[in-house]
Amino acid sequence: MASISVSVPSARLAEELSDIDGADVFVWKMDAASPRPRIDIVVPPYMSGNPLGWLEGVEVGLVQGQAIGYDGIEDRLPAGVVFANAATVHEAATAELAVALTLTAQRSVDRFVRAQVSGDWEQISTAGLADRRVMVLGYGGVGKAVAARLAPFEIDLVAVASSARDENGIHVHSVDELPDLLPGVDIVIVTLPGGDATRHIVDDGFLSALAEGALVVNVGRGTLVDTDALVAHVKSRGIRAALDVTDPEPLPADHPLWSLEGVVIAPHVGGATDAMHPRIVRLLRRQIGHVLAGEAPENVVIRT
């Protein structure tokens, strides 16, 4: 069996992959020039900003990202590079947080946490989730994982994607239908990828079409939402928001979103659970196996 070289950003990952016959796994944190002129599989650090410039001048077979999203990646890759995202790694964790944020907003859990600090025992009736009409905007891996976890809550699901279709007994609406669908939903959970095609899809017109007091949950990318429009609608129409991602990000400490009533914010931690490491290891093992066998890798989303 031919040998391939695999760079990973941590000693922990290197140790987890060290038993694969035919794979020479070594640590490259991508904070300095490549130690080798040729690397068959490069795994950049997770959530690491822009280390991809270090690939310039290196012969690379595959760049294996550790995130699902890849907006802006193509512009930072040298020519002739194949890039795969980390589909199968973060969907479950991101869906968990989407449901948690939705329940937090609907059941006023954030209010109870604040009351605990001062020892206030205040019983209130909240909106709840059962019998609500919930739109999942983006019906890819994360969107389907969110829908699966919402099913036991007895909600009325409205699935929306770029094109209409019927899938596993669920009718998926097209984004072109949004103007007709939005007035009838109570909650919108946005799971779309970022990029020019989806930038500010949740804009003033989108928010205006929602009923007063509707909830917008964003676990996709911050740029999906026009932040200024969201702030205006929270203030004027009682639109609520539960956000794992924001624009700008990180959200400045003096930004009005922090203090608006009806807004819950998490600091982009959708995939940050202990499920990530074993899942990225499983994906890397499969990718190494594909390359060793001369097969096409999984999850290829960019070819520069």
PDB file of N, CA and C in Angstrom, residues 147-183:
ATOM      1  N   ALA A 147     -35.221  19.581  12.132  1.00  0.00           N
ATOM      2  CA  ALA A 147     -36.596  19.098  11.946  1.00  0.00           C
ATOM      3  C   ALA A 147     -36.830  17.785  12.679  1.00  0.00           C
ATOM      4  N   ALA A 148     -35.861  16.896  12.643  1.00  0.00           N
ATOM      5  CA  ALA A 148     -36.001  15.606  13.322  1.00  0.00           C
ATOM      6  C   ALA A 148     -36.141  15.789  14.830  1.00  0.00           C
ATOM      7  N   ARG A 149     -35.417  16.746  15.383  1.00  0.00           N
ATOM      8  CA  ARG A 149     -35.465  16.968  16.831  1.00  0.00           C
ATOM      9  C   ARG A 149     -36.710  17.741  17.245  1.00  0.00           C
ATOM     10  N   LEU A 150     -37.296  18.485  16.321  1.00  0.00           N
ATOM     11  CA  LEU A 150     -38.523  19.212  16.626  1.00  0.00           C
ATOM     12  C   LEU A 150     -39.760  18.321  16.589  1.00  0.00           C
ATOM     13  N   ALA A 151     -39.687  17.214  15.846  1.00  0.00           N
ATOM     14  CA  ALA A 151     -40.865  16.373  15.631  1.00  0.00           C
ATOM     15  C   ALA A 151     -41.562  15.951  16.928  1.00  0.00           C
ATOM     16  N   PRO A 152     -40.841  15.539  17.974  1.00  0.00           N
ATOM     17  CA  PRO A 152     -41.543  15.127  19.208  1.00  0.00           C
ATOM     18  C   PRO A 152     -42.249  16.265  19.932  1.00  0.00           C
ATOM     19  N   PHE A 153     -41.974  17.514  19.552  1.00  0.00           N
ATOM     20  CA  PHE A 153     -42.584  18.654  20.239  1.00  0.00           C
ATOM     21  C   PHE A 153     -43.962  19.009  19.671  1.00  0.00           C
ATOM     22  N   GLU A 154     -44.429  18.215  18.719  1.00  0.00           N
ATOM     23  CA  GLU A 154     -45.783  18.384  18.180  1.00  0.00           C
ATOM     24  C   GLU A 154     -45.969  19.750  17.530  1.00  0.00           C
ATOM     25  N   ILE A 155     -44.997  20.091  16.683  1.00  0.00           N
ATOM     26  CA  ILE A 155     -45.068  21.358  15.965  1.00  0.00           C
ATOM     27  C   ILE A 155     -45.583  21.108  14.550  1.00  0.00           C
ATOM     28  N   ASP A 156     -45.959  22.181  13.879  1.00  0.00           N
ATOM     29  CA  ASP A 156     -46.350  22.131  12.469  1.00  0.00           C
ATOM     30  C   ASP A 156     -45.147  22.627  11.672  1.00  0.00           C
ATOM     31  N   LEU A 157     -44.455  21.715  10.996  1.00  0.00           N
ATOM     32  CA  LEU A 157     -43.201  22.034  10.314  1.00  0.00           C
ATOM     33  C   LEU A 157     -43.454  22.621   8.932  1.00  0.00           C
ATOM     34  N   VAL A 158     -42.732  23.712   8.629  1.00  0.00           N
ATOM     35  CA  VAL A 158     -42.706  24.293   7.291  1.00  0.00           C
ATOM     36  C   VAL A 158     -41.243  24.289   6.841  1.00  0.00           C
ATOM     37  N   ALA A 159     -40.901  23.371   5.964  1.00  0.00           N
ATOM     38  CA  ALA A 159     -39.528  23.251   5.479  1.00  0.00           C
ATOM     39  C   ALA A 159     -39.360  24.089   4.216  1.00  0.00           C
ATOM     40  N   VAL A 160     -38.246  24.826   4.137  1.00  0.00           N
ATOM     41  CA  VAL A 160     -37.984  25.695   2.986  1.00  0.00           C
ATOM     42  C   VAL A 160     -36.550  25.511   2.541  1.00  0.00           C
ATOM     43  N   ALA A 161     -36.348  25.383   1.237  1.00  0.00           N
ATOM     44  CA  ALA A 161     -35.010  25.249   0.662  1.00  0.00           C
ATOM     45  C   ALA A 161     -34.954  26.050  -0.637  1.00  0.00           C
ATOM     46  N   SER A 162     -33.845  25.959  -1.336  1.00  0.00           N
ATOM     47  CA  SER A 162     -33.684  26.747  -2.560  1.00  0.00           C
ATOM     48  C   SER A 162     -34.679  26.334  -3.635  1.00  0.00           C
ATOM     49  N   SER A 163     -35.062  25.066  -3.642  1.00  0.00           N
ATOM     50  CA  SER A 163     -36.034  24.590  -4.622  1.00  0.00           C
ATOM     51  C   SER A 163     -37.050  23.684  -3.946  1.00  0.00           C
ATOM     52  N   ALA A 164     -38.264  23.662  -4.475  1.00  0.00           N
ATOM     53  CA  ALA A 164     -39.338  22.854  -3.909  1.00  0.00           C
ATOM     54  C   ALA A 164     -39.146  21.378  -4.258  1.00  0.00           C
ATOM     55  N   ARG A 165     -39.566  20.518  -3.351  1.00  0.00           N
ATOM     56  CA  ARG A 165     -39.479  19.078  -3.596  1.00  0.00           C
ATOM     57  C   ARG A 165     -40.258  18.363  -2.494  1.00  0.00           C
ATOM     58  N   ASP A 166     -40.485  17.091  -2.702  1.00  0.00           N
ATOM     59  CA  ASP A 166     -41.032  16.224  -1.660  1.00  0.00           C
ATOM     60  C   ASP A 166     -39.938  15.255  -1.250  1.00  0.00           C
ATOM     61  N   GLU A 167     -39.670  15.192   0.051  1.00  0.00           N
ATOM     62  CA  GLU A 167     -38.544  14.392   0.542  1.00  0.00           C
ATOM     63  C   GLU A 167     -38.940  13.659   1.814  1.00  0.00           C
ATOM     64  N   ASN A 168     -38.929  12.329   1.735  1.00  0.00           N
ATOM     65  CA  ASN A 168     -39.239  11.491   2.898  1.00  0.00           C
ATOM     66  C   ASN A 168     -40.555  11.877   3.566  1.00  0.00           C
ATOM     67  N   GLY A 169     -41.556  12.114   2.729  1.00  0.00           N
ATOM     68  CA  GLY A 169     -42.871  12.432   3.250  1.00  0.00           C
ATOM     69  C   GLY A 169     -43.069  13.869   3.667  1.00  0.00           C
ATOM     70  N   ILE A 170     -42.072  14.714   3.473  1.00  0.00           N
ATOM     71  CA  ILE A 170     -42.156  16.128   3.848  1.00  0.00           C
ATOM     72  C   ILE A 170     -42.131  16.978   2.586  1.00  0.00           C
ATOM     73  N   HIS A 171     -43.087  17.898   2.465  1.00  0.00           N
ATOM     74  CA  HIS A 171     -43.052  18.825   1.344  1.00  0.00           C
ATOM     75  C   HIS A 171     -42.130  19.984   1.691  1.00  0.00           C
ATOM     76  N   VAL A 172     -41.130  20.178   0.871  1.00  0.00           N
ATOM     77  CA  VAL A 172     -40.168  21.258   1.057  1.00  0.00           C
ATOM     78  C   VAL A 172     -40.540  22.384   0.104  1.00  0.00           C
ATOM     79  N   HIS A 173     -40.800  23.553   0.653  1.00  0.00           N
ATOM     80  CA  HIS A 173     -41.176  24.711  -0.148  1.00  0.00           C
ATOM     81  C   HIS A 173     -39.934  25.395  -0.717  1.00  0.00           C
ATOM     82  N   SER A 174     -40.139  26.158  -1.771  1.00  0.00           N
ATOM     83  CA  SER A 174     -39.068  26.951  -2.364  1.00  0.00           C
ATOM     84  C   SER A 174     -38.971  28.297  -1.659  1.00  0.00           C
ATOM     85  N   VAL A 175     -37.763  28.880  -1.644  1.00  0.00           N
ATOM     86  CA  VAL A 175     -37.596  30.219  -1.062  1.00  0.00           C
ATOM     87  C   VAL A 175     -38.464  31.244  -1.780  1.00  0.00           C
ATOM     88  N   ASP A 176     -38.839  30.963  -3.023  1.00  0.00           N
ATOM     89  CA  ASP A 176     -39.709  31.884  -3.748  1.00  0.00           C
ATOM     90  C   ASP A 176     -41.079  32.001  -3.092  1.00  0.00           C
ATOM     91  N   GLU A 177     -41.427  31.041  -2.259  1.00  0.00           N
ATOM     92  CA  GLU A 177     -42.728  31.040  -1.590  1.00  0.00           C
ATOM     93  C   GLU A 177     -42.713  31.789  -0.255  1.00  0.00           C
ATOM     94  N   LEU A 178     -41.562  32.301   0.143  1.00  0.00           N
ATOM     95  CA  LEU A 178     -41.458  32.945   1.461  1.00  0.00           C
ATOM     96  C   LEU A 178     -42.503  34.038   1.700  1.00  0.00           C
ATOM     97  N   PRO A 179     -42.766  34.932   0.744  1.00  0.00           N
ATOM     98  CA  PRO A 179     -43.761  35.975   1.029  1.00  0.00           C
ATOM     99  C   PRO A 179     -45.123  35.426   1.434  1.00  0.00           C
ATOM    100  N   ASP A 180     -45.507  34.277   0.878  1.00  0.00           N
ATOM    101  CA  ASP A 180     -46.792  33.682   1.237  1.00  0.00           C
ATOM    102  C   ASP A 180     -46.733  32.891   2.537  1.00  0.00           C
ATOM    103  N   LEU A 181     -45.551  32.350   2.860  1.00  0.00           N
ATOM    104  CA  LEU A 181     -45.422  31.481   4.028  1.00  0.00           C
ATOM    105  C   LEU A 181     -45.184  32.245   5.328  1.00  0.00           C
ATOM    106  N   LEU A 182     -44.413  33.319   5.267  1.00  0.00           N
ATOM    107  CA  LEU A 182     -43.957  33.990   6.485  1.00  0.00           C
ATOM    108  C   LEU A 182     -45.089  34.514   7.380  1.00  0.00           C
ATOM    109  N   PRO A 183     -46.155  35.086   6.835  1.00  0.00           N
ATOM    110  CA  PRO A 183     -47.198  35.604   7.742  1.00  0.00           C
ATOM    111  C   PRO A 183     -47.849  34.538   8.599  1.00  0.00           C
TER     112      PRO A 183
END
